[in-house]
XYZ file of C-alpha atoms in Angstrom:
368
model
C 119.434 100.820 64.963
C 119.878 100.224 68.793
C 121.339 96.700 69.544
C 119.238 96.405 72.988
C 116.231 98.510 73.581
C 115.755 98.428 77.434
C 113.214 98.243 79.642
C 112.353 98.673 83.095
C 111.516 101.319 85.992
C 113.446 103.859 84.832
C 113.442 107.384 85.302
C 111.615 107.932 88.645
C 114.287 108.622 90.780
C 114.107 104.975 92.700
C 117.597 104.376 93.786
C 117.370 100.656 93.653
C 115.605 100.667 89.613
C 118.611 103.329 88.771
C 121.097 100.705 90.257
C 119.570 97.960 88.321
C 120.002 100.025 85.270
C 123.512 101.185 85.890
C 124.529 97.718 86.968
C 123.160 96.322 83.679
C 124.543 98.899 81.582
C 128.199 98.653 83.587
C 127.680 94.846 83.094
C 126.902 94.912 79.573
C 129.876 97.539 77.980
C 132.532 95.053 79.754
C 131.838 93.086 76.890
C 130.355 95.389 74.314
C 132.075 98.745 75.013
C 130.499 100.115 71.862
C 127.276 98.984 72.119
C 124.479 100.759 71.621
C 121.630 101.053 73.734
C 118.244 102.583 74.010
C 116.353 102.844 77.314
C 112.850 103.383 78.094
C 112.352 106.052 80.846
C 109.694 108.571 82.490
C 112.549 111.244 82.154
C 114.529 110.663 79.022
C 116.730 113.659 79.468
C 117.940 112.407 82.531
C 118.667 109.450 81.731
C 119.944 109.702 78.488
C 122.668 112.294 80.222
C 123.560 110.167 83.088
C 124.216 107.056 81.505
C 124.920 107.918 78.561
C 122.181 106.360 76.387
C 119.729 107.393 73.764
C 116.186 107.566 75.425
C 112.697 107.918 74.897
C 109.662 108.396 77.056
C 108.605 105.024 78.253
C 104.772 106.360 77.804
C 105.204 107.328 73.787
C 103.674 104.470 71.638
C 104.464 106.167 68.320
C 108.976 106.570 69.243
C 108.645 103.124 70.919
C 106.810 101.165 68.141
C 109.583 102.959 65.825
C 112.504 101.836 67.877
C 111.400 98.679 67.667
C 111.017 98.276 64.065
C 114.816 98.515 63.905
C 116.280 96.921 66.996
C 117.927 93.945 67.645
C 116.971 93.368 71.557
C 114.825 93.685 74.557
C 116.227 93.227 77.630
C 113.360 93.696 80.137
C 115.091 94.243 83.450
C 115.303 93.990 86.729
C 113.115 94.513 89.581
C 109.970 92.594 90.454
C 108.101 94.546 87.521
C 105.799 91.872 87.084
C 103.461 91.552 89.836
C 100.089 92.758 90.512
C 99.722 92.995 94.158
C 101.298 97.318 94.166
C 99.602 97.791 90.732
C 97.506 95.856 88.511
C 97.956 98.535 85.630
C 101.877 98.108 85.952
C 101.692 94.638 85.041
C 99.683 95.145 81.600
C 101.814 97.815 80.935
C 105.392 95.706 81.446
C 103.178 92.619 79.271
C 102.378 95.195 76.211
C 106.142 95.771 75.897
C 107.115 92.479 75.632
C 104.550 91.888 73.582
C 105.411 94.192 71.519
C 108.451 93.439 70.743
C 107.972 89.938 69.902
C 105.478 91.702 67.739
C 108.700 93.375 65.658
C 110.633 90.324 65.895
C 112.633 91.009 68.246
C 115.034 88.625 70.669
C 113.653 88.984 74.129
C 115.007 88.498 77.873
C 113.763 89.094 81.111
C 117.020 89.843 82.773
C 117.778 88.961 86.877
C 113.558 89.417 87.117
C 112.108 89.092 90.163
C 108.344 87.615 89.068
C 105.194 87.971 91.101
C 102.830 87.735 93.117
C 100.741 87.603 90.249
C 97.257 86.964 91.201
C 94.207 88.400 89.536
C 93.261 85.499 86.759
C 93.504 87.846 83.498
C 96.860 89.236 84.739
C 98.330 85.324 85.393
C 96.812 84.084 81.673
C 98.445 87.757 79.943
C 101.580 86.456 81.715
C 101.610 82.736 80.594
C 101.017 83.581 76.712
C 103.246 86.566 76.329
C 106.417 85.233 78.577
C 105.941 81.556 77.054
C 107.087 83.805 74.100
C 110.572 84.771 75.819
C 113.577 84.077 74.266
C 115.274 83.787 77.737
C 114.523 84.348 81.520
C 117.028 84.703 84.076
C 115.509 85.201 87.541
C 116.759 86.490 91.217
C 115.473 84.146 93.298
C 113.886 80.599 93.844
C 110.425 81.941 94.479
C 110.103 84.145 91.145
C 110.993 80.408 89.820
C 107.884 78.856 91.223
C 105.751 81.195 90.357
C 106.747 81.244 86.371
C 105.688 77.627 87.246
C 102.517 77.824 88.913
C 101.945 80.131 85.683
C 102.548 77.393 82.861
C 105.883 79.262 81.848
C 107.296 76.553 80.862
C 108.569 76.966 76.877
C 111.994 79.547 77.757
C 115.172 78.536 79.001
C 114.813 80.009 82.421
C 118.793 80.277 84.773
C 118.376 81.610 88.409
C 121.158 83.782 88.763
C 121.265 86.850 91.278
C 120.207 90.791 91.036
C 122.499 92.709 88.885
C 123.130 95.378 91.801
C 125.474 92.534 92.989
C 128.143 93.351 89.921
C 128.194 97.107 91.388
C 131.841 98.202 92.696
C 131.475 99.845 95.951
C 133.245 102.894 95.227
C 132.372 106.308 96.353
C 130.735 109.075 93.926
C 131.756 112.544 93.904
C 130.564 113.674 97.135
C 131.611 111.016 100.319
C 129.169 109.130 102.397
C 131.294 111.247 105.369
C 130.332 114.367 103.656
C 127.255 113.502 102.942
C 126.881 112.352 106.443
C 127.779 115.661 107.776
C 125.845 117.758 105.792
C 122.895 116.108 107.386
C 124.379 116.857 110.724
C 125.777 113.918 111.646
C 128.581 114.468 114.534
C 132.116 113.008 113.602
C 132.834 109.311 115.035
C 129.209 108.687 115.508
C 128.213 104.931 114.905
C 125.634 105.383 112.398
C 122.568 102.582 111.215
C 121.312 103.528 107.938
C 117.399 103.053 107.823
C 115.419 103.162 104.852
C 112.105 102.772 104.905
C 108.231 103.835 103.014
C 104.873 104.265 103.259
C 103.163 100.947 102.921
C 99.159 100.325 102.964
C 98.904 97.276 104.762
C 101.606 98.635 108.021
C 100.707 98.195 111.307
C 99.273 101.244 112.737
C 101.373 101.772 114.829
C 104.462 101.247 112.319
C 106.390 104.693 113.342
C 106.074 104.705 116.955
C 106.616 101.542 117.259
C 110.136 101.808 115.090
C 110.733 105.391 116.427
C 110.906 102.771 119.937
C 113.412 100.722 118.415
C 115.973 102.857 117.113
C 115.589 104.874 120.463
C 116.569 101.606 122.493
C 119.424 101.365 119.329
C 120.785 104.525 120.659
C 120.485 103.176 124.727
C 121.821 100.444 123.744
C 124.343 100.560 121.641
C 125.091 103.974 121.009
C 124.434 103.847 117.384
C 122.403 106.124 115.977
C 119.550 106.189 112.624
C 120.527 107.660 109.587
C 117.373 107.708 107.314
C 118.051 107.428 103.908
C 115.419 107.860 101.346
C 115.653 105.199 98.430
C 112.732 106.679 96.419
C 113.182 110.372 96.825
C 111.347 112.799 97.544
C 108.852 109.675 97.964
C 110.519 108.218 101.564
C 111.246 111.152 102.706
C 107.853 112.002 104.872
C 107.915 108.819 106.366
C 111.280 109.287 107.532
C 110.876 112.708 108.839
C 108.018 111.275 110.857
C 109.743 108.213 112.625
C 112.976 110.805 113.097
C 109.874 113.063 115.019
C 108.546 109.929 117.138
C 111.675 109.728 118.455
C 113.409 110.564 121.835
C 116.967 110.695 121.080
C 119.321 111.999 118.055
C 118.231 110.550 114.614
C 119.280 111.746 110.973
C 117.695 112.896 107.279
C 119.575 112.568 104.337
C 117.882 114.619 102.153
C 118.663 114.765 99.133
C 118.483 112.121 95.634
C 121.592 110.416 95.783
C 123.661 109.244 92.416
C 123.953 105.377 93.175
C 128.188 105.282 94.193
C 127.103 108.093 96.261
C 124.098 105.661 98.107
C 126.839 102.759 98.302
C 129.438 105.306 100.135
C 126.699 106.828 102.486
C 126.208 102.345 103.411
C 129.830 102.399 103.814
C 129.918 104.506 106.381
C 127.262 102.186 108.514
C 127.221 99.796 111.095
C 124.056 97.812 110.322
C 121.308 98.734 107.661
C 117.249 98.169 108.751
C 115.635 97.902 105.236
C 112.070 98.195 104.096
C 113.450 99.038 100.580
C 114.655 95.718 99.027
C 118.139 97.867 97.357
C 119.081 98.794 100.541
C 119.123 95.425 101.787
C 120.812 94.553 98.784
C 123.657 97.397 98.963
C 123.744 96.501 102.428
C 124.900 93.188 101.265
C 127.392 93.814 98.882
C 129.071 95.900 101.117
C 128.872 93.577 103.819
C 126.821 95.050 106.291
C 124.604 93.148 108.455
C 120.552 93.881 107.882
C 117.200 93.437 109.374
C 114.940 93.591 106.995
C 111.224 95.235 107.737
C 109.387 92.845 105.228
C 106.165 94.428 102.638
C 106.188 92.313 99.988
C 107.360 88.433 99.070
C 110.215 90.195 97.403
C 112.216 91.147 100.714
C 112.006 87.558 102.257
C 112.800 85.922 99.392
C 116.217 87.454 99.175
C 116.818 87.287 103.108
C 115.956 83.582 103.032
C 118.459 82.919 99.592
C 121.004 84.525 101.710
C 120.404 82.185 104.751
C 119.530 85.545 107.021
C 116.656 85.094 109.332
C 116.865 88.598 110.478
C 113.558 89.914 109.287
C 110.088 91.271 110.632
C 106.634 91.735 109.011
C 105.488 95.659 108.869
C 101.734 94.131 109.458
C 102.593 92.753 112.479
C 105.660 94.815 113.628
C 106.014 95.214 117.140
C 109.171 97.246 119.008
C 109.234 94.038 121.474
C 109.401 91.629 118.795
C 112.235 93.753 117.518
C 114.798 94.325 119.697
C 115.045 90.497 119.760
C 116.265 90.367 116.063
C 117.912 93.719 116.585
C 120.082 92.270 119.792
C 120.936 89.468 117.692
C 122.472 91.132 114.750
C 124.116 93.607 116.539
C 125.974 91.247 118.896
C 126.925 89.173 116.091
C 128.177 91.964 113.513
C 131.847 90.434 113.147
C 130.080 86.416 111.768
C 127.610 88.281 110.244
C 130.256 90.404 108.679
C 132.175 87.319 107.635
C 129.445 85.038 106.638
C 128.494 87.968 103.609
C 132.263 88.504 102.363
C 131.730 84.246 101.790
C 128.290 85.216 99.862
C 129.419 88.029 97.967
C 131.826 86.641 95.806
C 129.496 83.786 94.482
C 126.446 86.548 94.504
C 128.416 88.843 92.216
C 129.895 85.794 89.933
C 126.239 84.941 88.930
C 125.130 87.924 88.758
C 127.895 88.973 86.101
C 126.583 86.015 84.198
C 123.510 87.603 83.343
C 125.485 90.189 81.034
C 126.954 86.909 79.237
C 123.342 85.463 78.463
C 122.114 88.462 77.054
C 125.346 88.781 74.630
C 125.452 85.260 74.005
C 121.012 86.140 73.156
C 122.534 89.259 71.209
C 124.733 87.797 68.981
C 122.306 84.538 67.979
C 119.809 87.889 66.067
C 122.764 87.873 63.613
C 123.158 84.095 63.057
């Protein structure tokens, strides 16, 4: 019998889902070093090996339907998982889980979601029924909030918190972010920007060339130079290769998958971070390096506006010119930037720790 069964995005090499689930799981044994813990994943192998965990394929009814007959727990977590607007089979997918285990009688938590946009009208009605359900919500942000509201979620005990990545010690894996650095040729001393960005449908056209502009005035500038650094690998990596080609002067590839203390040392070794990915804004953060984030989905400005930074630009409408206005900005205020996030991060990881004590405190009520 598993005392939490998790689930989530697991097992599809997406640096920021793998940090959520190593956060959690980091989170969760300070208080329960024993406990025992089944996750849902595309590659169960892999992640049973790497965090050590049982798991079973997130896509096999017949182990899942079992494992739930004889837990205690879901703890449905993190991410923005449900929202329809990059899938609207994702959604029905996430809701058949939870249903599911309310189903087996199972406690239930969404834990640090981010929620929405939901918008097609069978998706939002799915939503209300099945999370009205939940035993307990804790959410990211203020906007994931509103829209549990503008849903009719109204029945769980619902505690805005902050993502569990927050809780993650910046300490460097096996292999150093200077290594690492090097092995993708970077030059000793250089001032380095990581950049992580992916495809996205709705971009501007002109998205690359119009970046590849940027970081080309970076280097003019400023003498700092692009290290791309795919968060969903292979998956980022095309893009990246492509802005790297657009450009005029020295940029750099990490490529490779990267363990997540191995992404937070690579950040360490940064100036500034421009994020499209929402983790490396967020890694960015706890390490207390300044961002601009390229903005795809609600997701990205609701964290930059919860952390007071208005140093973000639409890929829609992105412009180079636009740009270097937000890029000048940041870069000539690194050291109040710098000291405005060390204020953040200690309140950031505080309630983002709490999340672990919610779902113990949700835990230990199955046996009362």
């Amino acid at each position: 019998m598993a005392d939490i069964l998790i689930s989530g995005y697991h097992g599809f090499a997406n640096s920021g889902d793998e940090a959520l689930l190593f956060a959690i799981l980091t989170t969760l044994r300070k208080s329960r070093p024993k406990l025992d813990v089944t996750v849902l994943s595309k590659t169960p192998e892999d992640t049973a090996r790497v965090y050590g965990v049982k798991s079973i394929s997130r896509y096999n009814y017949f182990k899942i339907k079992k494992e739930m007959k004889s837990s205690k727990m879901l703890l449905f977590g993190g991410g923005s998982l449900l929202q329809d607007v990059t899938s609207s089979k994702s959604i029905f997918y996430y809701l058949a889980i939870i249903f599911l285990a309310q189903h087996f009688g199972m406690k239930t938590m969404l834990y640090a979601n981010g929620v929405g946009p939901i918008t097609k009208k069978h998706s939002r009605y799915l939503a209300k029924k099945i999370l009205n359900r939940v035993d307990l919500i804790t959410l990211r942000d203020d906007k994931s909030d509103e829209e549990l509201k503008s849903l009719g979620v109204i029945k769980p005990k619902i505690i805005i918190t902050a993502d569990p990545a927050f809780t993650i010690e910046a300490a460097h894996g096996a292999l150093s972010g200077r290594y690492l650095a090097s092995i993708a040729g970077v030059p000793s001393g250089t001032k380095l920007c990581v950049v992580s960005i992916r495809s996205w449908k709705h971009s501007a056209s002109n998205f690359t060339q119009e970046l590849a502009k940027l970081l080309d005035y970076m280097v003019e500038r400023y003498n700092m130079h692009p290290l791309f650094v795919p968060l969903q690998y292979p998956a980022d990596l095309t893009i990246s290769e492509l802005v790297k080609k657009k450009m005029n002067h020295d940029a750099y590839v990490i490529n490779r998958e990267l363990s997540v203390p191995e992404m937070f040392s690579v950040l360490s070794e940064a100036e500034m971070c421009i994020g499209m990915r929402l983790h490396s804004l967020i890694y960015a953060t706890t390490l207390e390096i300044p961002a601009m984030a390229l903005v795809y989905d609600p997701k990205v400005s609701a964290f930059m506006e919860s952390l007071n930074q208005p140093d973000l630009l639409d890929v829609e409408s992105f412009s180079c010119g636009n740009a270097k206005t937000v890029l000048d900005r940041i870069i000539t205020n690194l050291s109040q930037r710098k000291e405005q996030l060390h204020r953040t991060n200690a309140v950031l990881r505080k309630t983002a720790e709490d999340n672990g004590a919610y779902a113990i405190r949700l835990l230990d009520s199955c046996t009362e």
